PDB file of C-alpha atoms in Angstrom:
ATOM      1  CA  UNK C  11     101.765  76.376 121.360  1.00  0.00           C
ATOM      2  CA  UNK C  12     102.914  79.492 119.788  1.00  0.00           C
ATOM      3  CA  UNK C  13     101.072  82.085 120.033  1.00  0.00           C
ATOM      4  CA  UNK C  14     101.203  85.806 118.679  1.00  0.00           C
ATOM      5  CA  UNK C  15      99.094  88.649 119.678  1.00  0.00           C
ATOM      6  CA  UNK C  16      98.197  92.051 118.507  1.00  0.00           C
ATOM      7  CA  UNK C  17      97.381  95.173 119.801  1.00  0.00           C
ATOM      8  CA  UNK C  18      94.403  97.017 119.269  1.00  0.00           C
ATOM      9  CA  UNK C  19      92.076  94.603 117.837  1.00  0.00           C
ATOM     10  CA  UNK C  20      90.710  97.290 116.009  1.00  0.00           C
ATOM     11  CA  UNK C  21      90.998 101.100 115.507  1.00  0.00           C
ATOM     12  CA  UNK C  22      89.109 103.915 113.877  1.00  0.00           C
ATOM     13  CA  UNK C  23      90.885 107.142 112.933  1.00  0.00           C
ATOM     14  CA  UNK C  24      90.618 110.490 111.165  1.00  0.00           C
ATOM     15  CA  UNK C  25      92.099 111.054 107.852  1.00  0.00           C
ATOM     16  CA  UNK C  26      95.860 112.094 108.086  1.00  0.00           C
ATOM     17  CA  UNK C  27      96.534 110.676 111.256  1.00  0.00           C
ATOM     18  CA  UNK C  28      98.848 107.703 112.482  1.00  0.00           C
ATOM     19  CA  UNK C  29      98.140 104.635 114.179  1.00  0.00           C
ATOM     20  CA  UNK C  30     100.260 102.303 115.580  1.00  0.00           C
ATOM     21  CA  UNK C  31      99.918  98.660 115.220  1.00  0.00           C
ATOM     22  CA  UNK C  32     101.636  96.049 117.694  1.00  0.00           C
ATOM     23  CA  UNK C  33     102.951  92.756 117.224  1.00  0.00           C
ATOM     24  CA  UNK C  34     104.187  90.782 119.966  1.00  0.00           C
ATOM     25  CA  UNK C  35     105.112  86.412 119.889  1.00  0.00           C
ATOM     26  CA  UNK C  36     104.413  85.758 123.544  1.00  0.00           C
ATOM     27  CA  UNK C  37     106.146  82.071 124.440  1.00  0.00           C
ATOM     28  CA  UNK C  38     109.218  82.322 121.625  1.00  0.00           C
ATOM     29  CA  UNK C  39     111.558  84.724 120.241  1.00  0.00           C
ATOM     30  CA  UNK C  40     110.728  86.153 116.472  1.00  0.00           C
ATOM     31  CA  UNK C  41     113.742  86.402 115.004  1.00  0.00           C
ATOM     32  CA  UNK C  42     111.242  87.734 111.635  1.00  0.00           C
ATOM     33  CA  UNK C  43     108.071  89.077 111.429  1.00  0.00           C
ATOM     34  CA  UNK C  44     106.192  89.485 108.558  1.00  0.00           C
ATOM     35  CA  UNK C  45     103.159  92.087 108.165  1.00  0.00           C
ATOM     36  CA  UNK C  46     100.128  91.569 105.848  1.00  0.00           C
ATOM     37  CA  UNK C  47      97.022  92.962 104.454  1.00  0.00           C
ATOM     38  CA  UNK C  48      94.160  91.580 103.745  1.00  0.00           C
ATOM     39  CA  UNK C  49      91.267  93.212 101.565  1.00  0.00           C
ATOM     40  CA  UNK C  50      87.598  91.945 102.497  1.00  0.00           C
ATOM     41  CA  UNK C  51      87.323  88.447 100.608  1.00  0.00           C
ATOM     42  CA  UNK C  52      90.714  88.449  99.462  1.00  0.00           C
ATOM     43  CA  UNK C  53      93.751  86.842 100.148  1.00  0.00           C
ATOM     44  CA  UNK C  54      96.602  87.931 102.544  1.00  0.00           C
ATOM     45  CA  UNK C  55      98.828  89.931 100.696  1.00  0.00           C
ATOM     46  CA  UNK C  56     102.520  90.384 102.326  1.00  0.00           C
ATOM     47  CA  UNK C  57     104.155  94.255 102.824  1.00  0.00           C
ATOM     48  CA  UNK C  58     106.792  93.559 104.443  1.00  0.00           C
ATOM     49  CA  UNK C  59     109.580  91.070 106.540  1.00  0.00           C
ATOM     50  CA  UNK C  60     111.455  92.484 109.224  1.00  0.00           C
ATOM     51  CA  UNK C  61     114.109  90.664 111.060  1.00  0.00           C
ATOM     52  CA  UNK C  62     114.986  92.033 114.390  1.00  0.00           C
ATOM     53  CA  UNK C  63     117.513  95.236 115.115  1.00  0.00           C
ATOM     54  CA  UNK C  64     117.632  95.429 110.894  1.00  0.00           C
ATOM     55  CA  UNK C  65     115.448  97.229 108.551  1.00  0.00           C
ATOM     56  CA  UNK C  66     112.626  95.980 107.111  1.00  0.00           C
ATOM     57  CA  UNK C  67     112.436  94.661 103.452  1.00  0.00           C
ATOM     58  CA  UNK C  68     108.986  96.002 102.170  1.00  0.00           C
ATOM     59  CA  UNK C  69     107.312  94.149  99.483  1.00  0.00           C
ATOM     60  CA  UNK C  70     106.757  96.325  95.068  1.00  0.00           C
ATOM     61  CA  UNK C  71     104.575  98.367  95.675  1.00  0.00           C
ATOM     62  CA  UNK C  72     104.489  99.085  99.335  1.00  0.00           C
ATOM     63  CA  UNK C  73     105.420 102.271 100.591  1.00  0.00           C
ATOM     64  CA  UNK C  74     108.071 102.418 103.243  1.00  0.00           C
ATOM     65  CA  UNK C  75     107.726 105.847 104.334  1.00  0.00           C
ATOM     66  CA  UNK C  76     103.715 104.894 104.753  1.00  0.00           C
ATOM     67  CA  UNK C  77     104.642 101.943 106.497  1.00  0.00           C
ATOM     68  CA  UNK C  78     106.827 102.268 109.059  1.00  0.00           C
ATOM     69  CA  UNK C  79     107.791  99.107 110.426  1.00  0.00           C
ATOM     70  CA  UNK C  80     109.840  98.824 113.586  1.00  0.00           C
ATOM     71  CA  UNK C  81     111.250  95.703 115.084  1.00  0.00           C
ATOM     72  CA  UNK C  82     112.898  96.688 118.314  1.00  0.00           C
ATOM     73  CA  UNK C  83     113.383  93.325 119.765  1.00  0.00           C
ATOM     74  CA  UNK C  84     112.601  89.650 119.921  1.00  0.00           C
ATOM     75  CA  UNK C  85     109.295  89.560 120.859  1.00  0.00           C
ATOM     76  CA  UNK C  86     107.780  93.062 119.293  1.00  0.00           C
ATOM     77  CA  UNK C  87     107.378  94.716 115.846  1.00  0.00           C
ATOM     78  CA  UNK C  88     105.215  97.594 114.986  1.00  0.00           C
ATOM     79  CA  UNK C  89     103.624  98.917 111.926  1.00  0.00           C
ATOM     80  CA  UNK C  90     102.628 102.355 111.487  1.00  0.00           C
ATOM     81  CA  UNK C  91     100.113 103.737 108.973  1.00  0.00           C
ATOM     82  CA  UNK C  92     101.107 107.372 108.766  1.00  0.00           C
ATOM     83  CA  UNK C  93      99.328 110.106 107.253  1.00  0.00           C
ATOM     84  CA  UNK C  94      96.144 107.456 106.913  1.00  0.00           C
ATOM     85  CA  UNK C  95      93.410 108.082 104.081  1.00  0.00           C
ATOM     86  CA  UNK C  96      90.254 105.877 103.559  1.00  0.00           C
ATOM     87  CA  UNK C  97      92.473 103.599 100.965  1.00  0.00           C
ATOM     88  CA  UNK C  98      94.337 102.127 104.038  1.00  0.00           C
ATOM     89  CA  UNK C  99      91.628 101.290 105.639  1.00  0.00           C
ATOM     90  CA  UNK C 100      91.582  97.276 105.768  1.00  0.00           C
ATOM     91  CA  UNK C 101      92.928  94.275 107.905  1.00  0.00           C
ATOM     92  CA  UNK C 102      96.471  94.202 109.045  1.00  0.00           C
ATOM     93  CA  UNK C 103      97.653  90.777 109.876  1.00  0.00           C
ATOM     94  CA  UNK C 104     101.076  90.225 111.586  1.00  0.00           C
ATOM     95  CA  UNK C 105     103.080  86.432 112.071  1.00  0.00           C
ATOM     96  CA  UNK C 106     106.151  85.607 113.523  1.00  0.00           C
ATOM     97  CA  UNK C 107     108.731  83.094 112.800  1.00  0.00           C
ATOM     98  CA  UNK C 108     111.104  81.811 115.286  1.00  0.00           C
ATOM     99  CA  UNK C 109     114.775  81.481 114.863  1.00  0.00           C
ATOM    100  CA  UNK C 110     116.325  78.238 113.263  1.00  0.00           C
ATOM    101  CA  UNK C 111     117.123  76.772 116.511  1.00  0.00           C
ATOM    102  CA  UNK C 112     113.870  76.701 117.573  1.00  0.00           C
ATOM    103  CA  UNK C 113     111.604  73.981 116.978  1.00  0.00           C
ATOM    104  CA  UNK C 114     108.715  76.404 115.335  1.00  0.00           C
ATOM    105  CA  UNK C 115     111.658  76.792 112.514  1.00  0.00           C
ATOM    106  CA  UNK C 116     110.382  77.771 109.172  1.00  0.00           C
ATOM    107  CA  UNK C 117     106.649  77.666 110.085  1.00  0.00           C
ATOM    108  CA  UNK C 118     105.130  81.723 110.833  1.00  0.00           C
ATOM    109  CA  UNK C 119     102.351  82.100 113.676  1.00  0.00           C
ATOM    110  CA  UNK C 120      99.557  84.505 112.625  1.00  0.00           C
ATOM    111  CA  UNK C 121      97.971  87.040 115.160  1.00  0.00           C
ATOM    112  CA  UNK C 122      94.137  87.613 115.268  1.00  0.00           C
ATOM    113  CA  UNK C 123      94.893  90.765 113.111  1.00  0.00           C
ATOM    114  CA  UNK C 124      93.720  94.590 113.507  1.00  0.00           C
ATOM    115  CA  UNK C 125      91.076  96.106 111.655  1.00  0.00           C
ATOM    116  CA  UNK C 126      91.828  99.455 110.909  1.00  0.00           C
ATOM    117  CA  UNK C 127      89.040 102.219 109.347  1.00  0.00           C
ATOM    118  CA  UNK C 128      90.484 105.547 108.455  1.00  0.00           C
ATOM    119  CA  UNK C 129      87.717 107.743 108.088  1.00  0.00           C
TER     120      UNK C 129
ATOM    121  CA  UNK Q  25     107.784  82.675  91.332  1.00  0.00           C
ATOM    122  CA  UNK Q  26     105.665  80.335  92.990  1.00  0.00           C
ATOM    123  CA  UNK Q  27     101.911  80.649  93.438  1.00  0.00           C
ATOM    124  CA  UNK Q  28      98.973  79.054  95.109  1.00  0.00           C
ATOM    125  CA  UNK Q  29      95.574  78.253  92.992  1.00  0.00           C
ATOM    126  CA  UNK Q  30      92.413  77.485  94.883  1.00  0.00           C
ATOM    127  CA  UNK Q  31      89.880  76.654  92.388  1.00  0.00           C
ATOM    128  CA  UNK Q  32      86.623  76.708  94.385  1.00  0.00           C
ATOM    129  CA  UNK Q  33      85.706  80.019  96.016  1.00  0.00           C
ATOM    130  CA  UNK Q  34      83.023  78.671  97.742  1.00  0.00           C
ATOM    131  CA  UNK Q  35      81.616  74.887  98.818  1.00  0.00           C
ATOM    132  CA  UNK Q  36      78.930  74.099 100.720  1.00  0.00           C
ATOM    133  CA  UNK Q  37      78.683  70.693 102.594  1.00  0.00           C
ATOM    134  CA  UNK Q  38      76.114  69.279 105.394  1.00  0.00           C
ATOM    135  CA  UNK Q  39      77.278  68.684 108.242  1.00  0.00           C
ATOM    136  CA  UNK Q  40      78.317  64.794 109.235  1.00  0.00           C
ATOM    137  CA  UNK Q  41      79.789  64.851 105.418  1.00  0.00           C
ATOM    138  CA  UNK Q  42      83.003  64.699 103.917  1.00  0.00           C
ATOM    139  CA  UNK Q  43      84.897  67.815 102.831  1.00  0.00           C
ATOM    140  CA  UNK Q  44      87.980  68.114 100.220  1.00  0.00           C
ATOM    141  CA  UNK Q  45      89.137  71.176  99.225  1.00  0.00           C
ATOM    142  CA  UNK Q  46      91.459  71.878  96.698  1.00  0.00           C
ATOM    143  CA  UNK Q  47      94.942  73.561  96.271  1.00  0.00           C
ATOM    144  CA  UNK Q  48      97.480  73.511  93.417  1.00  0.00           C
ATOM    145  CA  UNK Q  49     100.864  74.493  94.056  1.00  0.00           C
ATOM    146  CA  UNK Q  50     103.872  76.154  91.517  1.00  0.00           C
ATOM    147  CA  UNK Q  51     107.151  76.082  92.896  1.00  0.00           C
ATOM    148  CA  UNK Q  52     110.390  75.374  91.306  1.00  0.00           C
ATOM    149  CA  UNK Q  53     112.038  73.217  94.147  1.00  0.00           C
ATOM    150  CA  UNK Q  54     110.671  71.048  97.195  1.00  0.00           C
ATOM    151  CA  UNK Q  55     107.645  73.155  98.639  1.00  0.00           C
ATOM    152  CA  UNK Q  56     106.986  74.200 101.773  1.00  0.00           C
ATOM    153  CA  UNK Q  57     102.782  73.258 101.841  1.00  0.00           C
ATOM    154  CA  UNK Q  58     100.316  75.018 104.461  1.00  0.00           C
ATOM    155  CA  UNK Q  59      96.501  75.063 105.250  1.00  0.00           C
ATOM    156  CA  UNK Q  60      95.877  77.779 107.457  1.00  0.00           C
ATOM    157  CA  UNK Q  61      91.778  78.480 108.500  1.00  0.00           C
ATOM    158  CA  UNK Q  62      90.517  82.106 109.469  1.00  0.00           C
ATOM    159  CA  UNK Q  63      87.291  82.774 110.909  1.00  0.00           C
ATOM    160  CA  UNK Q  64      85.069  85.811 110.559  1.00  0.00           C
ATOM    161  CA  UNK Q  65      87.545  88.747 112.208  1.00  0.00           C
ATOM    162  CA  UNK Q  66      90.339  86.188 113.449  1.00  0.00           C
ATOM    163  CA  UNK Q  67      93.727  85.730 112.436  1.00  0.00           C
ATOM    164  CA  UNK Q  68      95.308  82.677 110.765  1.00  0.00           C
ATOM    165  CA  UNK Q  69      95.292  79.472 112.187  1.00  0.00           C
ATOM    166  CA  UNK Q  70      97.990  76.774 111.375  1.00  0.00           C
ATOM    167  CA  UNK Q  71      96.085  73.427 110.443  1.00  0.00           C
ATOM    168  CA  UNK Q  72      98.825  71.580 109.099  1.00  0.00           C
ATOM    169  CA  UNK Q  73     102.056  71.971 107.163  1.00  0.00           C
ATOM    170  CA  UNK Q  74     104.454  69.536 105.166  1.00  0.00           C
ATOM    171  CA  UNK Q  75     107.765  70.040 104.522  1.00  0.00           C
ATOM    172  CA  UNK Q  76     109.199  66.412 103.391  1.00  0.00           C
ATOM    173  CA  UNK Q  77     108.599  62.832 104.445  1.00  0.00           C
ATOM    174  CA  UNK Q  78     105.266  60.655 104.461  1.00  0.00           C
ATOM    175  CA  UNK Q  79     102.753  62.469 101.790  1.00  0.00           C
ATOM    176  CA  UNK Q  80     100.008  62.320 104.334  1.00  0.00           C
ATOM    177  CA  UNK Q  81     100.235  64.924 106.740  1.00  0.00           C
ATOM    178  CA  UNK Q  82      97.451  64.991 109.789  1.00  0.00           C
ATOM    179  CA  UNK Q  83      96.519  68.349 111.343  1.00  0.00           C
ATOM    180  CA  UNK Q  84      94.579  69.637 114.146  1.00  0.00           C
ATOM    181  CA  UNK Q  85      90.544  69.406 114.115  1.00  0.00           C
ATOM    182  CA  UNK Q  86      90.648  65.713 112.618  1.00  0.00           C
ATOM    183  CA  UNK Q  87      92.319  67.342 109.304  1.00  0.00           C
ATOM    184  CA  UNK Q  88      94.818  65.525 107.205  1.00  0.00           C
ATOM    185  CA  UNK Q  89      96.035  66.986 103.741  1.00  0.00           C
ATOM    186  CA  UNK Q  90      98.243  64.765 100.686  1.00  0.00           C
ATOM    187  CA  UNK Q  91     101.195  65.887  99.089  1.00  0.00           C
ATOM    188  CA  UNK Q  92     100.857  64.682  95.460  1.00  0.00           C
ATOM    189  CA  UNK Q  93     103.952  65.451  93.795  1.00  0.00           C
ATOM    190  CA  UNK Q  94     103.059  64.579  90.182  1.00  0.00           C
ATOM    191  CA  UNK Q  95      99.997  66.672  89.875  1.00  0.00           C
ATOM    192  CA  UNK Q  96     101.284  69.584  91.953  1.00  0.00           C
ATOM    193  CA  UNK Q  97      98.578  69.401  94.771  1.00  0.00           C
ATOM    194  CA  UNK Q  98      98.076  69.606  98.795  1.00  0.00           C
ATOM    195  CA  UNK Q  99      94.386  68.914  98.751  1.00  0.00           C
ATOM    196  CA  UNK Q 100      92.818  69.194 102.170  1.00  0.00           C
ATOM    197  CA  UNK Q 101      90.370  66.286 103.917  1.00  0.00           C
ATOM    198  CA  UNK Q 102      87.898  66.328 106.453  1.00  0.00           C
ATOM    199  CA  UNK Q 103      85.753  62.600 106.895  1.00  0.00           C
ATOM    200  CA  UNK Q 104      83.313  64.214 108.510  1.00  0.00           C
ATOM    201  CA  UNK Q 105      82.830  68.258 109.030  1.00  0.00           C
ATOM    202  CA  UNK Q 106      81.034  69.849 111.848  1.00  0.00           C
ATOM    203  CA  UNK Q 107      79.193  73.009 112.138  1.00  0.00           C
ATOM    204  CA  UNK Q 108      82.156  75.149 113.775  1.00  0.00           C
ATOM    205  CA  UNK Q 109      84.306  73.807 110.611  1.00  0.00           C
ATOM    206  CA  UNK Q 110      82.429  76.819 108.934  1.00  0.00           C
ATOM    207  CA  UNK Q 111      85.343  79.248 107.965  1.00  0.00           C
ATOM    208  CA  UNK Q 112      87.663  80.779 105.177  1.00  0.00           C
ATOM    209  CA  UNK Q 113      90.749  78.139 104.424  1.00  0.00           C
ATOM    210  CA  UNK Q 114      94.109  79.208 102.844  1.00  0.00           C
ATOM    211  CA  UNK Q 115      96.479  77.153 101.360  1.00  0.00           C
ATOM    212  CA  UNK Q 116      99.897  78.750 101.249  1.00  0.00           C
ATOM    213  CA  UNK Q 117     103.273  78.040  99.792  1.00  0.00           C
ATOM    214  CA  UNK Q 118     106.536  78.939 101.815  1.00  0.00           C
ATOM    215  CA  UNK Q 119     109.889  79.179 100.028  1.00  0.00           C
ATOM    216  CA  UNK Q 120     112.242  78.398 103.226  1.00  0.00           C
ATOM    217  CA  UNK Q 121     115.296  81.330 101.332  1.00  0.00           C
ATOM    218  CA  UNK Q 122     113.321  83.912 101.674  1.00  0.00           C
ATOM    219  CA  UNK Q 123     110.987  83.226 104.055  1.00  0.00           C
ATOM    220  CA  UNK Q 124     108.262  84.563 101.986  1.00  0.00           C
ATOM    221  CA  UNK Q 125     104.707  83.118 102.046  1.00  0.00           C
ATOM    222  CA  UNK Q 126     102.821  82.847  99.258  1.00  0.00           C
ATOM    223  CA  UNK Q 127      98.410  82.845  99.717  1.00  0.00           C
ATOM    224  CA  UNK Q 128      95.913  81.218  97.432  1.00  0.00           C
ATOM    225  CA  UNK Q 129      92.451  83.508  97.507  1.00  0.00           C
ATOM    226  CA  UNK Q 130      90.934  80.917  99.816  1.00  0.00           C
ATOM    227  CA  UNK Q 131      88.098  78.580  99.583  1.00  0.00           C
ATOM    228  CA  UNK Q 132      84.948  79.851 102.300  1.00  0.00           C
ATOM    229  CA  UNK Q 133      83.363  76.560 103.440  1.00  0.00           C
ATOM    230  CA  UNK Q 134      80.002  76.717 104.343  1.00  0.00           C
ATOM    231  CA  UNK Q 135      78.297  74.368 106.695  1.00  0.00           C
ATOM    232  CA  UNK Q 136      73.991  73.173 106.288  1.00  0.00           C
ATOM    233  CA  UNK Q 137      72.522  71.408 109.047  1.00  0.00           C
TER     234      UNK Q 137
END
């Protein structure tokens, strides 16, 4: 099956520092990733959908300079938090969706997420 | 804009019994319908999906959810739920243009011996 993973599980950092967040699909090629958040008890709430060797499209509301997202190739996109305050502290949940000619077409794969506290 | 409603926040069911849980869909068009299930600190996991066809659609974990057109609803089925079944389940909307997911707030289903 498809499966996506992320790197670090979880990560604690000072105020006004950046972390970097990995997203990798391991068995198929992401032609799009998508990056969420998710608030304790709440729903996932999408930032942004990046499509391979193209900028990302980031979501109202979400800054882009904040939250750089970088997908470099097939199988990887990043997301970093830059300048991090205790606000951004939360869970950061990244899927990936697999080109049309692939038979994972138009459903997204979730990784385990990465808890991030900014402190 | 579509949008996902998940009217219970929270059901608790013994285990050996039956489990529905409810979604309600708005979409203008054909929807794309998920259930996705999340344990404590985990990702998403992909239970089922329907995207056309038969109206019963059977997932992983002895799952199956029903496409009811006329009263806008995916609502999820379990005959019998077991103790690991305790978790946080999403039902989500895709639009297939723009690729976009859309969340309901989830239901967290609770599981008594």
């Amino acid at each position: 099956g498809a499966v996506v993973s992320q790197h670090p599980s979880r990560v604690i950092c000072k105020s006004g520092t950046s972390v970097k967040i990995e997203c990798r699909s391991l068995d198929f090629q992401a032609t799009t990733m998508f990056w969420y958040r998710q608030f304790p008890k709440q729903s996932l709430m999408l930032m942004a959908t990046s499509n391979e060797g193209s900028k990302a499209t980031y979501e109202q509301g979400v800054e882009k300079d904040k939250f750089l997202i970088n997908h470099a190739s097939l199988t990887l996109s990043t997301l970093t938090v830059t300048s991090a305050h205790p606000e951004d502290s939360s869970f950061y949940i990244c899927s990936a969706r697999a080109g049309i000619t692939h038979r994972f077409q138009e459903t997204q794969y979730f990784g385990p997420g990465t808890r991030l506290l900014v402190l | 804009a579509q949008s996902v409603t998940q009217p219970d926040i929270h059901i608790t069911v013994s285990e050996g019994a039956s489990l529905e849980l409810r979604c309600n869909y708005s979409y203008g068009a054909t929807p794309y319908l998920f259930w996705y299930v999340q344990s404590p600190g985990q990702g998403l996991q992909l239970l089922l999906k329907y995207f056309s066809g038969d109206t019963l659609v059977q997932g992983i974990k002895g799952f199956e959810a029903e496409f009811k057109r006329s009263q806008s609803s995916f609502n999820l089925r379990k005959p019998s739920v077991h103790w690991s079944d305790a978790a946080e389940y999403f039902c989500a909307v895709g639009d297939f243009g723009n690729e976009k997911l859309t969340f309901g707030t989830g239901t967290r289903l609770t599981i008594i011996p």
